[in-house]
Amino acid sequence: NASEAAVCVGLDHELNDQQKRELRSGLEQLMPWRKGPFNVFGTVIDAEWRSDLKWQRLMQFIQPLNGRRVLDVGCGNGYYAMRMCAAGARWVLGIDPSMLAMTQFTAVSQCLRSPLPVTQLPIGAEQLPMNLACFDTVFSMGVLYHRRSPFEHLERLRSMLTRGGELVLETLVIPGAEGEVLVPSERYAQMRNVWLIPSVAELLCWLKRVGFSSVRCVSEADTTLVEQRSTEWMRFHSLAQFLNPQNARLTVEGYPAPRRAIVTASYQN
C-alpha cells in the first residue's frame, strides 16, 4: 500500500479543500515522479518506483546510519535521503544532475516543519573532487549501468569514503558466472544509456579490483510489476512495456529481464 509506505510530510497540519486542490495541482506540475511514495499534507504521490521496497531490502544488511555522514549518488528527488535521515544520519549530501528531481526535492522539503540535515546539489559524481574521504557511507543506487567506465565510477565512490566506510551499491545484474557481462547493442529495457551489466560474481570482482574489501551481495531479485509501474503520477511507459509480451523473462530487445542486486563493501586503506 503506497499510502502506508510513504514518507510523510505535514500530516500534523490540516488543509482546507481549496488548499488541497492547489497543492495537488502544484505537485502534478512536477510529474513524472520516479521515486516515492510521498504523503504531502494528505496528498499521496504514488511514484513509478515503490522505493520503500528497496529500502526495506537493504536496511537490514547495512551498517547503522546513526551519526554518519552520507553521500547519496543519483539521489533523484531525495526519497532515500529522507529515509536516511529518519534512520539517524547526521548529514546527507544528495547529488543528481536532474533539475526536475531537484525541484521535487525542494517542493517536498519546503513542507517540513523543520529542515532535515540534507543538502541536495544538481550535479553528477564526476563533478565532486576526487579523494574527499569524508563520508562514512556512500550509496550508489541505479547508477553504475549508466556509466561508460564502471571502474572509474567505483574508484570515485571509494575515494569519497572515510577509512572503514561502507559502500552500498545497487545495480542491474544478469544471471551468470564470473567474467560474464552484458553489453547491450543499443537499448536495454528501452533505456538508451545502459552500457554494461555484469553478473553478480563479476561485479564482486570489479569491487575487489578497485580496492574494496568485505564485499558481499546481500540481495538479488527480479524487478516486479509491484515495484516498478506506471501510475497517475508517472503516466509514461514503465516495466510492463519494457518486457517481451510473449516471455516476461526477457526485455523487448530479447535480453534477460531486469534483475537487481544490492552489494555492500568497505574501504580500509
CSV table of C-alpha atoms in Angstrom, one decimal, residues 4-269:
chain,number,residue,atom,x,y,z
A,4,GLU,CA,1.1,3.3,4.3
A,5,ALA,CA,4.7,3.1,2.9
A,6,ALA,CA,5.0,6.8,2.1
A,7,VAL,CA,7.4,9.4,3.5
A,8,CYS,CA,5.0,11.6,5.3
A,9,VAL,CA,5.2,15.4,5.3
A,10,GLY,CA,2.9,17.8,7.0
A,11,LEU,CA,0.3,15.3,8.3
A,12,ASP,CA,0.1,17.3,11.6
A,13,HIS,CA,-1.4,20.3,9.7
A,14,GLU,CA,-4.9,20.2,8.3
A,15,LEU,CA,-5.6,21.8,4.9
A,16,ASN,CA,-8.9,23.0,3.6
A,17,ASP,CA,-10.4,21.7,0.4
A,18,GLN,CA,-9.1,24.6,-1.7
A,19,GLN,CA,-5.6,24.3,-0.3
A,20,LYS,CA,-5.7,20.5,-1.0
A,21,ARG,CA,-6.7,21.2,-4.7
A,22,GLU,CA,-4.0,23.8,-5.1
A,23,LEU,CA,-1.3,21.5,-3.5
A,24,ARG,CA,-2.2,18.6,-5.7
A,25,SER,CA,-2.2,20.8,-8.8
A,26,GLY,CA,1.2,22.1,-7.9
A,27,LEU,CA,2.7,18.7,-7.3
A,28,GLU,CA,1.2,17.4,-10.6
A,29,GLN,CA,3.1,20.1,-12.4
A,30,LEU,CA,6.3,18.3,-11.3
A,31,MET,CA,5.4,15.0,-12.9
A,32,PRO,CA,6.8,12.4,-13.6
A,33,TRP,CA,7.5,11.3,-10.0
A,34,ARG,CA,10.0,8.4,-10.3
A,35,LYS,CA,10.8,7.7,-6.6
A,36,GLY,CA,8.4,7.6,-3.8
A,37,PRO,CA,5.9,7.2,-2.4
A,38,PHE,CA,5.3,10.5,-0.5
A,39,ASN,CA,2.4,11.7,1.5
A,40,VAL,CA,2.4,15.5,1.5
A,41,PHE,CA,-0.4,17.1,3.6
A,42,GLY,CA,-2.6,14.1,2.8
A,43,THR,CA,-1.9,14.0,-0.9
A,44,VAL,CA,-0.3,10.6,-1.7
A,45,ILE,CA,2.3,10.7,-4.5
A,46,ASP,CA,2.3,7.1,-5.8
A,47,ALA,CA,5.6,7.3,-7.8
A,48,GLU,CA,6.7,4.9,-10.5
A,49,TRP,CA,9.0,3.1,-8.1
A,50,ARG,CA,7.9,1.7,-4.8
A,51,SER,CA,11.3,2.8,-3.4
A,52,ASP,CA,10.2,1.7,0.1
A,53,LEU,CA,10.6,-1.9,-1.0
A,54,LYS,CA,14.3,-1.4,-2.0
A,55,TRP,CA,14.8,0.4,1.3
A,56,GLN,CA,13.4,-2.5,3.3
A,57,ARG,CA,15.7,-4.9,1.4
A,58,LEU,CA,18.9,-3.1,2.2
A,59,MET,CA,18.3,-1.7,5.7
A,60,GLN,CA,18.8,-5.0,7.5
A,61,PHE,CA,22.2,-5.5,5.9
A,62,ILE,CA,24.0,-2.1,6.1
A,63,GLN,CA,25.9,-0.6,8.9
A,64,PRO,CA,23.6,1.6,11.1
A,65,LEU,CA,23.4,5.2,9.8
A,66,ASN,CA,23.2,6.8,13.3
A,67,GLY,CA,25.5,9.8,13.4
A,68,ARG,CA,27.0,9.1,9.9
A,69,ARG,CA,27.8,11.5,7.1
A,70,VAL,CA,26.2,10.0,4.0
A,71,LEU,CA,26.6,10.6,0.3
A,72,ASP,CA,23.7,9.6,-2.0
A,73,VAL,CA,24.8,9.4,-5.6
A,74,GLY,CA,22.0,9.6,-8.1
A,75,CYS,CA,19.6,10.7,-5.3
A,76,GLY,CA,16.7,11.6,-7.5
A,77,ASN,CA,14.0,13.6,-5.6
A,78,GLY,CA,15.5,12.9,-2.2
A,79,TYR,CA,13.3,10.0,-1.2
A,80,TYR,CA,16.1,7.9,0.1
A,81,ALA,CA,17.9,10.9,1.7
A,82,MET,CA,14.8,11.4,3.8
A,83,ARG,CA,14.8,7.8,4.8
A,84,MET,CA,18.5,8.0,5.7
A,85,CYS,CA,17.8,11.0,8.0
A,86,ALA,CA,14.9,9.1,9.6
A,87,ALA,CA,17.4,6.2,10.2
A,88,GLY,CA,19.7,8.6,12.1
A,89,ALA,CA,22.2,10.0,9.6
A,90,ARG,CA,23.9,13.2,10.8
A,91,TRP,CA,24.1,14.7,7.4
A,92,VAL,CA,23.2,13.6,3.8
A,93,LEU,CA,24.6,15.1,0.6
A,94,GLY,CA,22.4,14.0,-2.3
A,95,ILE,CA,23.7,14.6,-5.9
A,96,ASP,CA,21.7,14.2,-9.1
A,97,PRO,CA,22.0,16.3,-12.3
A,98,SER,CA,18.2,16.3,-12.9
A,99,MET,CA,16.7,19.7,-12.3
A,100,LEU,CA,13.3,18.1,-12.1
A,101,ALA,CA,14.4,15.9,-9.3
A,102,MET,CA,15.9,18.9,-7.5
A,103,THR,CA,12.7,20.8,-7.9
A,104,GLN,CA,10.7,17.8,-6.5
A,105,PHE,CA,13.0,17.6,-3.5
A,106,THR,CA,12.7,21.3,-2.9
A,107,ALA,CA,8.9,21.2,-3.1
A,108,VAL,CA,8.6,18.3,-0.6
A,109,SER,CA,11.3,19.6,1.8
A,110,GLN,CA,9.7,23.0,2.0
A,111,CYS,CA,6.7,21.4,3.5
A,112,LEU,CA,8.6,20.1,6.5
A,113,ARG,CA,8.0,21.7,9.9
A,114,SER,CA,11.8,21.8,10.5
A,115,PRO,CA,14.6,21.3,7.9
A,116,LEU,CA,16.3,18.0,7.5
A,117,PRO,CA,20.1,17.7,7.6
A,118,VAL,CA,20.1,17.2,3.8
A,119,THR,CA,21.9,19.1,1.1
A,120,GLN,CA,20.9,18.3,-2.5
A,121,LEU,CA,23.0,19.5,-5.5
A,122,PRO,CA,22.1,19.2,-9.2
A,123,ILE,CA,25.5,17.7,-10.1
A,124,GLY,CA,26.9,14.3,-11.1
A,125,ALA,CA,29.5,12.3,-9.2
A,126,GLU,CA,32.1,13.4,-11.7
A,127,GLN,CA,31.8,17.0,-10.6
A,128,LEU,CA,32.8,16.1,-7.0
A,129,PRO,CA,36.5,16.4,-6.2
A,130,MET,CA,38.3,13.0,-6.0
A,131,ASN,CA,39.7,11.8,-2.7
A,132,LEU,CA,37.3,13.7,-0.4
A,133,ALA,CA,37.5,10.8,2.0
A,134,CYS,CA,34.8,12.4,4.2
A,135,PHE,CA,31.7,10.2,4.1
A,136,ASP,CA,31.0,7.3,6.4
A,137,THR,CA,28.5,5.7,4.0
A,138,VAL,CA,28.2,6.1,0.2
A,139,PHE,CA,25.1,5.0,-1.6
A,140,SER,CA,25.1,4.5,-5.4
A,141,MET,CA,21.7,3.0,-6.4
A,142,GLY,CA,20.7,2.7,-10.1
A,143,VAL,CA,23.8,4.5,-11.4
A,144,LEU,CA,26.5,2.0,-12.3
A,145,TYR,CA,25.0,0.7,-15.5
A,146,HIS,CA,24.7,4.3,-16.8
A,147,ARG,CA,28.5,4.7,-16.7
A,148,ARG,CA,30.7,4.0,-19.7
A,149,SER,CA,33.5,3.2,-17.3
A,150,PRO,CA,32.3,1.3,-14.2
A,151,PHE,CA,35.8,1.1,-12.8
A,152,GLU,CA,36.1,4.9,-12.8
A,153,HIS,CA,32.8,5.2,-11.1
A,154,LEU,CA,33.7,2.7,-8.4
A,155,GLU,CA,37.1,4.3,-7.8
A,156,ARG,CA,35.4,7.7,-7.4
A,157,LEU,CA,33.0,6.2,-4.9
A,158,ARG,CA,35.9,4.6,-3.0
A,159,SER,CA,37.7,7.9,-2.8
A,160,MET,CA,34.7,9.5,-1.1
A,161,LEU,CA,34.8,7.1,1.8
A,162,THR,CA,36.5,7.6,5.2
A,163,ARG,CA,38.7,4.7,6.3
A,164,GLY,CA,36.4,1.9,7.3
A,165,GLY,CA,33.5,3.5,5.5
A,166,GLU,CA,30.8,1.5,3.7
A,167,LEU,CA,29.6,1.4,0.1
A,168,VAL,CA,26.1,0.4,-0.6
A,169,LEU,CA,25.8,-0.3,-4.3
A,170,GLU,CA,22.5,-1.3,-6.1
A,171,THR,CA,22.6,-2.0,-9.8
A,172,LEU,CA,21.3,-4.2,-12.6
A,173,VAL,CA,22.8,-7.6,-12.9
A,174,ILE,CA,22.5,-10.7,-15.2
A,175,PRO,CA,22.5,-14.4,-14.3
A,176,GLY,CA,25.9,-15.9,-14.8
A,177,ALA,CA,29.3,-16.6,-13.6
A,178,GLU,CA,32.5,-14.6,-13.1
A,179,GLY,CA,33.6,-12.9,-16.3
A,180,GLU,CA,30.1,-12.6,-17.8
A,181,VAL,CA,28.9,-9.1,-18.8
A,182,LEU,CA,26.0,-8.0,-21.0
A,183,VAL,CA,26.8,-5.1,-23.3
A,184,PRO,CA,23.5,-4.1,-24.9
A,185,SER,CA,23.8,-3.1,-28.6
A,186,GLU,CA,21.5,-0.1,-28.4
A,187,ARG,CA,18.8,-0.2,-25.8
A,188,TYR,CA,18.2,-2.3,-22.7
A,189,ALA,CA,14.5,-2.3,-21.5
A,190,GLN,CA,14.0,0.7,-23.7
A,191,MET,CA,16.8,2.7,-22.0
A,192,ARG,CA,19.5,4.1,-24.3
A,193,ASN,CA,22.2,4.8,-21.8
A,194,VAL,CA,22.9,1.3,-20.4
A,195,TRP,CA,26.5,0.3,-21.1
A,196,LEU,CA,27.5,-2.7,-19.0
A,197,ILE,CA,25.5,-5.2,-16.9
A,198,PRO,CA,27.7,-7.7,-15.1
A,199,SER,CA,26.8,-10.9,-13.3
A,200,VAL,CA,26.9,-10.7,-9.5
A,201,ALA,CA,30.2,-12.7,-9.4
A,202,GLU,CA,31.8,-10.3,-11.9
A,203,LEU,CA,30.5,-7.3,-10.0
A,204,LEU,CA,32.2,-8.5,-6.8
A,205,CYS,CA,35.4,-8.9,-8.8
A,206,TRP,CA,35.1,-5.3,-10.0
A,207,LEU,CA,34.8,-4.0,-6.5
A,208,LYS,CA,37.7,-6.0,-5.2
A,209,ARG,CA,39.8,-4.9,-8.2
A,210,VAL,CA,39.4,-1.2,-7.2
A,211,GLY,CA,40.3,-1.8,-3.6
A,212,PHE,CA,37.2,-2.6,-1.7
A,213,SER,CA,37.1,-5.4,0.9
A,214,SER,CA,34.4,-7.3,2.8
A,215,VAL,CA,32.5,-7.4,-0.5
A,216,ARG,CA,29.2,-9.3,-0.4
A,217,CYS,CA,25.9,-9.4,-2.3
A,218,VAL,CA,23.1,-9.1,0.3
A,219,SER,CA,20.1,-9.1,-2.1
A,220,GLU,CA,19.4,-10.3,-5.6
A,221,ALA,CA,15.9,-10.2,-7.1
A,222,ASP,CA,14.0,-9.8,-10.3
A,223,THR,CA,12.2,-6.4,-10.6
A,224,THR,CA,8.5,-6.9,-10.4
A,225,LEU,CA,5.4,-5.0,-11.6
A,226,VAL,CA,4.6,-4.3,-8.0
A,227,GLU,CA,7.8,-2.4,-7.6
A,228,GLN,CA,8.0,-0.5,-10.9
A,229,ARG,CA,4.9,0.5,-12.8
A,230,SER,CA,3.0,3.4,-14.4
A,231,THR,CA,0.8,5.4,-12.0
A,232,GLU,CA,-1.2,8.5,-12.1
A,233,TRP,CA,2.0,10.3,-11.0
A,234,MET,CA,4.1,8.7,-13.8
A,235,ARG,CA,2.0,8.2,-16.9
A,236,PHE,CA,4.7,7.1,-19.3
A,237,HIS,CA,5.7,3.5,-20.2
A,238,SER,CA,7.2,1.5,-17.4
A,239,LEU,CA,8.3,-2.0,-16.7
A,240,ALA,CA,5.2,-3.7,-18.2
A,241,GLN,CA,6.0,-2.2,-21.6
A,242,PHE,CA,9.7,-2.9,-21.3
A,243,LEU,CA,9.2,-6.7,-21.1
A,244,ASN,CA,8.6,-9.1,-24.0
A,245,PRO,CA,4.8,-9.6,-24.2
A,246,GLN,CA,5.4,-13.3,-25.0
A,247,ASN,CA,8.1,-14.0,-22.4
A,248,ALA,CA,8.3,-11.8,-19.3
A,249,ARG,CA,11.8,-13.3,-18.6
A,250,LEU,CA,13.1,-11.2,-21.4
A,251,THR,CA,13.1,-7.5,-22.3
A,252,VAL,CA,11.5,-6.3,-25.5
A,253,GLU,CA,15.0,-6.4,-27.0
A,254,GLY,CA,15.5,-10.1,-26.0
A,255,TYR,CA,17.9,-9.5,-23.1
A,256,PRO,CA,17.4,-11.0,-19.6
A,257,ALA,CA,14.7,-9.1,-17.8
A,258,PRO,CA,15.7,-6.6,-15.2
A,259,ARG,CA,17.3,-8.1,-12.1
A,260,ARG,CA,18.9,-6.0,-9.4
A,261,ALA,CA,21.4,-6.7,-6.7
A,262,ILE,CA,22.5,-4.9,-3.6
A,263,VAL,CA,26.1,-5.2,-2.7
A,264,THR,CA,27.9,-3.8,0.4
A,265,ALA,CA,31.7,-3.3,0.7
A,266,SER,CA,34.1,-1.4,2.9
A,267,TYR,CA,37.3,0.6,2.3
A,268,GLN,CA,40.1,0.1,4.9
A,269,ASN,CA,43.1,1.8,3.4
